[in-house]
CSV table of C-alpha atoms (C1' of nucleotides) in Angstrom, one decimal:
chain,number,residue,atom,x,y,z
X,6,UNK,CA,12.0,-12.6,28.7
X,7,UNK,CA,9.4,-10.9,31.0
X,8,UNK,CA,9.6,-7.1,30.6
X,9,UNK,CA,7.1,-5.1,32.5
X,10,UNK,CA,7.8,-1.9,30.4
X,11,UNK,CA,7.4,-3.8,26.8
X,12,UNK,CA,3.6,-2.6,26.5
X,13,UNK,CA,4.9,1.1,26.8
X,14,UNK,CA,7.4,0.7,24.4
X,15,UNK,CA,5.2,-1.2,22.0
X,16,UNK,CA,3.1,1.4,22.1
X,17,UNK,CA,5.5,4.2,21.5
X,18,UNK,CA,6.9,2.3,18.6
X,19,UNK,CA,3.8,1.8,17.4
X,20,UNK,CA,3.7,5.6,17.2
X,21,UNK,CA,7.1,6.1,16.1
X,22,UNK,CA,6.4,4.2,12.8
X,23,UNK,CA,2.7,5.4,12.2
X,24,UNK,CA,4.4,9.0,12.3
X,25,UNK,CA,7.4,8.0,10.1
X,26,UNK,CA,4.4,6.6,7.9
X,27,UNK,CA,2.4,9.5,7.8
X,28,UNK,CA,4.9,12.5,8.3
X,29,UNK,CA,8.4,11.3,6.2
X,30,UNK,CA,7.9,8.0,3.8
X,31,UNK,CA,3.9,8.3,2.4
X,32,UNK,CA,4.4,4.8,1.0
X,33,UNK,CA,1.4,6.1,-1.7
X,34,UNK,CA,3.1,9.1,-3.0
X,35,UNK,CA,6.7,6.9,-3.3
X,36,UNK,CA,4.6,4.2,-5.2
X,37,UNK,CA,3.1,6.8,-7.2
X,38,UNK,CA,6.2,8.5,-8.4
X,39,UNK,CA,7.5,5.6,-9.8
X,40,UNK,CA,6.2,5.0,-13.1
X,41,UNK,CA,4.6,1.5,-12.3
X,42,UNK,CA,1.7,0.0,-10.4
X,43,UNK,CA,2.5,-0.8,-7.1
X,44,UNK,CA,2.7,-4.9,-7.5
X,45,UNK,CA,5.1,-4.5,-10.1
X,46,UNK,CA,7.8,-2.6,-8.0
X,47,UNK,CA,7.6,-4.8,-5.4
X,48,UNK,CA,8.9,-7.4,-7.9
X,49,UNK,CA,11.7,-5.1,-8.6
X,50,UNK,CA,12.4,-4.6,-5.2
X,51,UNK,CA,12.2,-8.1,-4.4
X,52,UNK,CA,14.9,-8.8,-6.8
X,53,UNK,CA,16.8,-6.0,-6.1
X,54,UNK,CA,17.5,-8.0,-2.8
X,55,UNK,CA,17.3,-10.9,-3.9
X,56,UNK,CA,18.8,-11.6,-7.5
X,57,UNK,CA,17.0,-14.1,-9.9
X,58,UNK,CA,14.4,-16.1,-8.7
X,59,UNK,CA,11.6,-18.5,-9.7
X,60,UNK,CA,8.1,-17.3,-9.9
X,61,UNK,CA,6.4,-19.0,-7.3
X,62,UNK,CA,9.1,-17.9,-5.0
X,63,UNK,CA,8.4,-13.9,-5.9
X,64,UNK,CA,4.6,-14.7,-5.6
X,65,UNK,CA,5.2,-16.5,-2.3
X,66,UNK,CA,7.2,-13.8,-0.8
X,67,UNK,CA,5.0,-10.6,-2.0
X,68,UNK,CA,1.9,-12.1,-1.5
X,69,UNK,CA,0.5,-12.1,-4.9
X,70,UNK,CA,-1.2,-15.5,-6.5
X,71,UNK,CA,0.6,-16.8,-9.4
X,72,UNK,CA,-1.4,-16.2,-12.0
X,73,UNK,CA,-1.0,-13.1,-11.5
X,74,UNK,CA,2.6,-13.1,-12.0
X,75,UNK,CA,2.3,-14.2,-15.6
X,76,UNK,CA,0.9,-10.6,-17.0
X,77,UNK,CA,3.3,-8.6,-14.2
X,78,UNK,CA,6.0,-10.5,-15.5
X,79,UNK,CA,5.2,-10.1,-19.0
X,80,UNK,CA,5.0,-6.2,-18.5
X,81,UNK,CA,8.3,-6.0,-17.0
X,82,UNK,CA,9.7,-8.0,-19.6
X,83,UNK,CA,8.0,-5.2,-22.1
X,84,UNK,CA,9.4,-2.6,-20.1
X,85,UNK,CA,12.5,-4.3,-20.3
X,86,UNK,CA,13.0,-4.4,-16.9
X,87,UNK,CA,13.1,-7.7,-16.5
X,88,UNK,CA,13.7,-11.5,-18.2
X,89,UNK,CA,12.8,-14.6,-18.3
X,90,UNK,CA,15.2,-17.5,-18.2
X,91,UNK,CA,15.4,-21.0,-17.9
X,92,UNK,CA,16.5,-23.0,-15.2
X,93,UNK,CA,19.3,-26.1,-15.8
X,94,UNK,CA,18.1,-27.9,-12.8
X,95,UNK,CA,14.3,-28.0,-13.0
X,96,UNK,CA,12.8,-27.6,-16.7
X,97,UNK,CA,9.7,-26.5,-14.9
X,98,UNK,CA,11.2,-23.7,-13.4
X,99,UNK,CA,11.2,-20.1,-15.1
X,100,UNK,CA,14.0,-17.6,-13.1
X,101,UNK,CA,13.1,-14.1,-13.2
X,102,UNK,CA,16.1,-11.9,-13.4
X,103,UNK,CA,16.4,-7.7,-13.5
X,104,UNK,CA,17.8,-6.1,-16.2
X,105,UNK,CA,20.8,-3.4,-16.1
X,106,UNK,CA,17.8,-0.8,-16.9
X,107,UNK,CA,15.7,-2.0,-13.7
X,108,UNK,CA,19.2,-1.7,-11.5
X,109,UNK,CA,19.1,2.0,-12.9
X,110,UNK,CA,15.6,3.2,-12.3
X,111,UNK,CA,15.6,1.3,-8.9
X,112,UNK,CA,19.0,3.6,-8.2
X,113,UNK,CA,17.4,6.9,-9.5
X,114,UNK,CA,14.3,6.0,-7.6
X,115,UNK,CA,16.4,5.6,-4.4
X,116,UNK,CA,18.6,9.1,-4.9
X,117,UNK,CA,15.1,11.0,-5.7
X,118,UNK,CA,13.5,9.7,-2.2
X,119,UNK,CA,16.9,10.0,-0.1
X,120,UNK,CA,17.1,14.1,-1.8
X,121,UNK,CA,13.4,14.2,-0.7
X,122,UNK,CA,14.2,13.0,3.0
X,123,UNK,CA,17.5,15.4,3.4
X,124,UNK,CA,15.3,18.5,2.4
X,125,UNK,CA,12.4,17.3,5.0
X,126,UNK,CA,15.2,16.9,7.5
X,127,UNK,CA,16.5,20.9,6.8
X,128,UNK,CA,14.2,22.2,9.1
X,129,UNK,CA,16.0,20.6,11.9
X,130,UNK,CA,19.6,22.6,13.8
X,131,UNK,CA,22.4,20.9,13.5
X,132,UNK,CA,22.7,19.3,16.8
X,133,UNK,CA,19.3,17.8,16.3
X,134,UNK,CA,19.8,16.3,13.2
X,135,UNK,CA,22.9,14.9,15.2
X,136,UNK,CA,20.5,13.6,17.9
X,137,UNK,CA,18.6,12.2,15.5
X,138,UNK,CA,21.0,10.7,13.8
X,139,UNK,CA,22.4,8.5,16.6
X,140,UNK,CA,19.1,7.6,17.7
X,141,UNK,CA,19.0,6.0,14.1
X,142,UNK,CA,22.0,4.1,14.5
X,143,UNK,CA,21.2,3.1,18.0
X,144,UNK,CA,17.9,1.5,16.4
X,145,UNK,CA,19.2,0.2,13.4
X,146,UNK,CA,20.8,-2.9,15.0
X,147,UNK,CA,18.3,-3.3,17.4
X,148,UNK,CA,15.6,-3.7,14.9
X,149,UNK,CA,18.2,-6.4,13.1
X,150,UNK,CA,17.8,-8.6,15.7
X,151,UNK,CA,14.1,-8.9,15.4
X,152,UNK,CA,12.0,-11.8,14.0
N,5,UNK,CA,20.9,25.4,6.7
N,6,UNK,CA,23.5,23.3,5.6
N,7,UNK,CA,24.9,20.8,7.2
N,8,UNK,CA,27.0,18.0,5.0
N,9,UNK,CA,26.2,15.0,7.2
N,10,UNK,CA,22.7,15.3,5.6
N,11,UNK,CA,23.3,12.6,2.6
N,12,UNK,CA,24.4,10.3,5.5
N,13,UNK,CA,21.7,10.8,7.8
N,14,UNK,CA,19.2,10.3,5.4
N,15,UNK,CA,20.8,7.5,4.1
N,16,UNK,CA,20.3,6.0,7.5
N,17,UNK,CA,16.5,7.1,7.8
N,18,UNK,CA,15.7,5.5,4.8
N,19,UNK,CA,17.6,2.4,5.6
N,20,UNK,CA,15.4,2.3,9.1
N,21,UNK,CA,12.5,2.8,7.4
N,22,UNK,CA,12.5,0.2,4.8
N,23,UNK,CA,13.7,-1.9,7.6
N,24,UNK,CA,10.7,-1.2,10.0
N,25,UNK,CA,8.5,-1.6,7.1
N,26,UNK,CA,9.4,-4.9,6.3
N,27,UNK,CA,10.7,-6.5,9.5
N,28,UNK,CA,8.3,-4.6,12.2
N,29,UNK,CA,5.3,-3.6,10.0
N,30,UNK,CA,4.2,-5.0,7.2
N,31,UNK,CA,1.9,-2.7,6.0
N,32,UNK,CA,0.1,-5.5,3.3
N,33,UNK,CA,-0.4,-8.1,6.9
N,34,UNK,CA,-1.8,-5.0,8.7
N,35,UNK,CA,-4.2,-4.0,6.2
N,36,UNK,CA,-5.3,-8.1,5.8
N,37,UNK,CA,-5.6,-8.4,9.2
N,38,UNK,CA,-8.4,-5.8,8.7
N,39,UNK,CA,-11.9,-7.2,7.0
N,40,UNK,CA,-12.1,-4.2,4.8
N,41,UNK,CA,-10.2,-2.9,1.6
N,42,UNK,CA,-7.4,-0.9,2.1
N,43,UNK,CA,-8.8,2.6,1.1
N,44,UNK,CA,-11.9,1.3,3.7
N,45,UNK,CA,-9.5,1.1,6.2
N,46,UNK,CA,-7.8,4.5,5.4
N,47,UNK,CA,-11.1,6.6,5.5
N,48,UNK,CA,-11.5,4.9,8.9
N,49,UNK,CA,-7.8,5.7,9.7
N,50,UNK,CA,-8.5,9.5,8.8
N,51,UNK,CA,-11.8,10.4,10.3
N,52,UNK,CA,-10.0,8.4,13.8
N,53,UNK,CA,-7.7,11.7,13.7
N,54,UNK,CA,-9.4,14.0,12.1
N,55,UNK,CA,-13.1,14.1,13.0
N,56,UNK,CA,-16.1,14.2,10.9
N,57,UNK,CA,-14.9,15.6,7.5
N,58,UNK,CA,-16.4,16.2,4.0
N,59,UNK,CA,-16.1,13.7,1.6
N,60,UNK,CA,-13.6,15.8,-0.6
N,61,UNK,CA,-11.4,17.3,1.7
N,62,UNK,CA,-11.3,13.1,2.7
N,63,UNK,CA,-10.4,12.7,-1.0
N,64,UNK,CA,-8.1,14.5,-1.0
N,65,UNK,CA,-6.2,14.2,2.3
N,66,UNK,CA,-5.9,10.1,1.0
N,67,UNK,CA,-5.2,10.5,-2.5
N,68,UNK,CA,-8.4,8.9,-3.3
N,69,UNK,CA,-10.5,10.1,-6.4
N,70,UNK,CA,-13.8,11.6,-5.5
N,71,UNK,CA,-16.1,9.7,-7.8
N,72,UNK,CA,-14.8,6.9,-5.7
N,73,UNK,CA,-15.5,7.9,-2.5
N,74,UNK,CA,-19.1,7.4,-2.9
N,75,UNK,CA,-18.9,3.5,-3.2
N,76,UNK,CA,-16.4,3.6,-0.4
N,77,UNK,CA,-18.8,5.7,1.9
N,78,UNK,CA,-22.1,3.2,1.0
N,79,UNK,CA,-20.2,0.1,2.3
N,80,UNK,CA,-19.2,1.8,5.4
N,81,UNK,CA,-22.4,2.9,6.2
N,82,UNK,CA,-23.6,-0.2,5.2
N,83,UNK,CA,-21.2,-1.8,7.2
N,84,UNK,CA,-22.4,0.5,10.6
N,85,UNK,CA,-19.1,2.2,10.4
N,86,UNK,CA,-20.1,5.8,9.5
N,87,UNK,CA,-22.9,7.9,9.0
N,88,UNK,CA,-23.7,10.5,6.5
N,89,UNK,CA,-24.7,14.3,8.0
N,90,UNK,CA,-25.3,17.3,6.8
N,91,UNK,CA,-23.8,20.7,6.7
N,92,UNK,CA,-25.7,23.4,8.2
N,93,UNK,CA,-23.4,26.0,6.8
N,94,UNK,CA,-23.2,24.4,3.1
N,95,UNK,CA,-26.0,23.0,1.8
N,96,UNK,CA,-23.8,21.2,-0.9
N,97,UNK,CA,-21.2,19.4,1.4
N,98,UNK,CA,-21.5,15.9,3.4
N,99,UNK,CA,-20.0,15.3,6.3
N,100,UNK,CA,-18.6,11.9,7.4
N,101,UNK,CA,-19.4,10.8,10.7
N,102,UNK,CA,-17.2,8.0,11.9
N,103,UNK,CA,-19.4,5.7,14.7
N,104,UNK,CA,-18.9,3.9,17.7
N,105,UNK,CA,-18.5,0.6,16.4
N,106,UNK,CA,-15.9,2.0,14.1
N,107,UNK,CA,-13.8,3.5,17.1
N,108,UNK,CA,-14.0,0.0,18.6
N,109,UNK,CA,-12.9,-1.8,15.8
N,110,UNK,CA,-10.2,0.6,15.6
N,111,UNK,CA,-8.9,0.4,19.3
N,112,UNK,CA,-9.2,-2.9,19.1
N,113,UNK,CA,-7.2,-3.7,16.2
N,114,UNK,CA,-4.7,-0.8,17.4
N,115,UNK,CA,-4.4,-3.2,20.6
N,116,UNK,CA,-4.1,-6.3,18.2
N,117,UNK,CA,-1.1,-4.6,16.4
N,118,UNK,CA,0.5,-3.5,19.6
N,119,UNK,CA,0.3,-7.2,21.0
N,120,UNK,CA,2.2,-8.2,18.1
N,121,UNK,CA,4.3,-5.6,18.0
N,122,UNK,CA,5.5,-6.7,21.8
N,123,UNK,CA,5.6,-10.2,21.2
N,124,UNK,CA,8.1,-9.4,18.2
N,125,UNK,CA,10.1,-7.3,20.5
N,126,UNK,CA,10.7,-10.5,23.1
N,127,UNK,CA,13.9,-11.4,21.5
N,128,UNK,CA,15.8,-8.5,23.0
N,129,UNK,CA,17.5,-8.4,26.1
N,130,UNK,CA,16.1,-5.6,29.4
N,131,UNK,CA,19.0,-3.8,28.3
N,132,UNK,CA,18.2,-3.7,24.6
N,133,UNK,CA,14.5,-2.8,25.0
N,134,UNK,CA,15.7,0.0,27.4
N,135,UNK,CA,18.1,1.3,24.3
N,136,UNK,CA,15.6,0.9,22.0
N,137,UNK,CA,13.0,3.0,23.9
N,138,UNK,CA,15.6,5.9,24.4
N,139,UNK,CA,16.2,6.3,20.5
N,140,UNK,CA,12.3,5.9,20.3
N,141,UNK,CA,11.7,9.1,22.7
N,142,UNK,CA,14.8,10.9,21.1
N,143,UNK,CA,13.1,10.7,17.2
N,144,UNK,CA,9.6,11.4,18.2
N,145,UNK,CA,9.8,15.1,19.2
N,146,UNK,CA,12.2,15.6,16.5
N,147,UNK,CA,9.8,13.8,13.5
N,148,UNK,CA,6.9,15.9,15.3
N,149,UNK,CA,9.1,19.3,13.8
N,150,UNK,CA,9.6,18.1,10.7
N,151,UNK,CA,7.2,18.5,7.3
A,22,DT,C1',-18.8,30.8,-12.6
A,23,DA,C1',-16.9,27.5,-9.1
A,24,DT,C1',-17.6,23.8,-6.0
A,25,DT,C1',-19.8,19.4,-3.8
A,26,DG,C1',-21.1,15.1,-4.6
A,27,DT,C1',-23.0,11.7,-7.9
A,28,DT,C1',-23.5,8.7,-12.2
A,29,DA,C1',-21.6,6.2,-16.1
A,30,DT,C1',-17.9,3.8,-17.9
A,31,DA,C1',-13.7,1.8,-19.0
A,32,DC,C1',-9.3,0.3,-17.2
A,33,DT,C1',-6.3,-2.0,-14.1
A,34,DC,C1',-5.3,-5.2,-10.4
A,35,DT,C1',-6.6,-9.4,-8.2
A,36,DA,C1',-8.4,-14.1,-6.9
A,37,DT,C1',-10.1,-18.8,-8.0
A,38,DA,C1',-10.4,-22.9,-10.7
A,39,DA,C1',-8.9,-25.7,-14.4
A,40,DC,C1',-5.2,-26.7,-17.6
A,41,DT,C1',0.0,-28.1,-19.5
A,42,DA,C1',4.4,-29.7,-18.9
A,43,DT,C1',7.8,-31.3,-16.3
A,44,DA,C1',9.4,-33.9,-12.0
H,3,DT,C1',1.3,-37.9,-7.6
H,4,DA,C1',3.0,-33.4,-6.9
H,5,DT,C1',4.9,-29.0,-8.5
H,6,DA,C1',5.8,-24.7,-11.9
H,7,DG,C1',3.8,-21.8,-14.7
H,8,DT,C1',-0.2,-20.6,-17.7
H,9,DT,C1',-5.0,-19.6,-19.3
H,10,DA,C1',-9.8,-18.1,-18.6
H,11,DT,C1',-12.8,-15.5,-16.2
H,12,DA,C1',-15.2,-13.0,-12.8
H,13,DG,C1',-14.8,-9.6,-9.3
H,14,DA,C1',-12.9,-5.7,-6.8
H,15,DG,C1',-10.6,-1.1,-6.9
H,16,DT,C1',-9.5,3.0,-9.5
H,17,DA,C1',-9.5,7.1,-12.7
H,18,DT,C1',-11.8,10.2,-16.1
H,19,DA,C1',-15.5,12.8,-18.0
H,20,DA,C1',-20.0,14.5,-17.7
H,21,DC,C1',-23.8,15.7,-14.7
H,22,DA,C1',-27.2,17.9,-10.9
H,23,DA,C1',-27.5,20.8,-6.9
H,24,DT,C1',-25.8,24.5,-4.4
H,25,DA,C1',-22.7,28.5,-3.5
DNA sequence: TATTGTTATACTCTATAACTATA
DNA sequence: TATAGTTATAGAGTATAACAATA
C-alpha cells in the first residue's frame, strides 16, 4: 500500500517506543534485577515461549554463536534451571528444556515488573489510565499483524 | 489513588511492550546495525539529549562504571565522535562534547531506523495505520506524565 | 574529608576455528 | 558430505579497589 502519512507515524512510533524504553521498561535495570547475565535470561525466555528446543535453534533465534551455548547451558543446568536431554529422532541433537524452578523465577520476575509498572502508572486520574488503557488495546492487535 | 483496573492495565503494557520489543524493535538488530559497542552507542545516545556532560554524571545516568568510561571516551575521540573539554568552574571535572560527525551518524541512523520502521508498517491497511497513529498520539502525552 | 577521573587487574561474555559424533 | 554440539583460545566489555589531582 502507498500511504502518504506512514513517515509521520513512523516517526511518532519511533518515539513512542524510545519513550516506553527510556521512561517505563529500562531493559538494563530489568536484566539487572534478575539474578543472571543477560544471555542467559534470554534463553529462559526463549523457552518460556517456546518449550524444549535444540541448541542450535536457541543460538539461531537469540543471536548467540554456539559455542557459546555450551558454558550458558551448563550454568543453567547448575542453577537448575534448566536440562539437557536427548532427542529420539536425531542422536545428534541435545533439547534444552526449563525446569519447574525456571517457570517460577520467570513468574516472580514477571509479577515484580508488572507491580513495578502499576505503581509508575499511579500518577495518572482514573480516566487517563482508562485512555490509556484502550489506546493499548487498540495497538495490541495492530502490532500482531506486523512482520 | 486507587483504581482496581491497575493489575489489568499493566498487564496489557507489559504485554505491548515485550511485543514492540521483539516484533517492532529489536533492540540487539538496532544496536548491530550501529559500528560501535553497545555502551558506545549509549554515550552517543545520552549526550544527543542531554548535551555536553561530565563523565560521571554520564556514568551514572547509563549504569556504566566509571573506571570504564575512560576506555569508552578514548575510542570515541579516537573515533571523531567526541571531544574532551574542560570545566572552567571545576578544575577536576571533564566534559564530554559530542561532535558533528556524531550528530550525523546519529540522524542518519535515526532515519535508517525510521525507514525500517515504515516499511514494517506496509502490511496494514489506510484504515489501520490511521488507528494505530490515534493510540500513538493518545499514550504519548500520558507516558510524558509518568515517572 | 569528599569528589573527579584514572590506572591496574581480574572476571565475565563473546567470536572464530578446529574437533567429535552422528546423519 | 553435512550437521549438532563441544573444545580451545583470544578478544572485547565490565566491575572493584587503589590512586592522583582538585574541591
Amino acid at each position: 500500500m502507498s500511504n502518504n502519512a506512514l513517515p509521520t507515524i513512523s516517526d511518532d512510533l519511533f518515539r513512542l517506543v524510545i519513550r516506553l524504553n527510556s521512561k517505563i521498561f529500562k531493559s538494563q535495570e530489568l536484566f539487572k534485577s534478575f539474578p543472571l547475565p543477560p544471555s542467559h535470561v534470554k534463553v529462559i525466555f526463549f523457552l518460556m515461549h517456546h518449550g524444549s528446543a535444540p541448541i542450535s535453534n536457541i543460538a539461531e533465534h537469540l543471536s548467540i554463536s554456539k559455542p557459546n551455548m555450551t558454558p550458558i547451558i551448563d550454568k543453567l543446568i547448575q542453577e537448575d534451571l534448566v536440562m539437557r536431554c536427548e532427542d529420539p529422532n536425531d542422536r545428534r541433537v541435545i533439547l534444552i528444556e526449563k525446569t519447574e524452578k525456571a517457570a517460577k523465577l520467570f513468574e516472580n520476575h514477571k509479577q515484580l515488573i508488572k507491580q513495578i509498572l502499576a505503581e509508575k502508572l499511579e500518577v495518572l486520574s482514573e480516566e487517563e489510565i482508562a485512555k490509556l488503557h484502550e489506546a493499548i488495546l487498540v495497538m495490541m492487535p495492530l502490532l500482531e499483524k506486523i512482520q
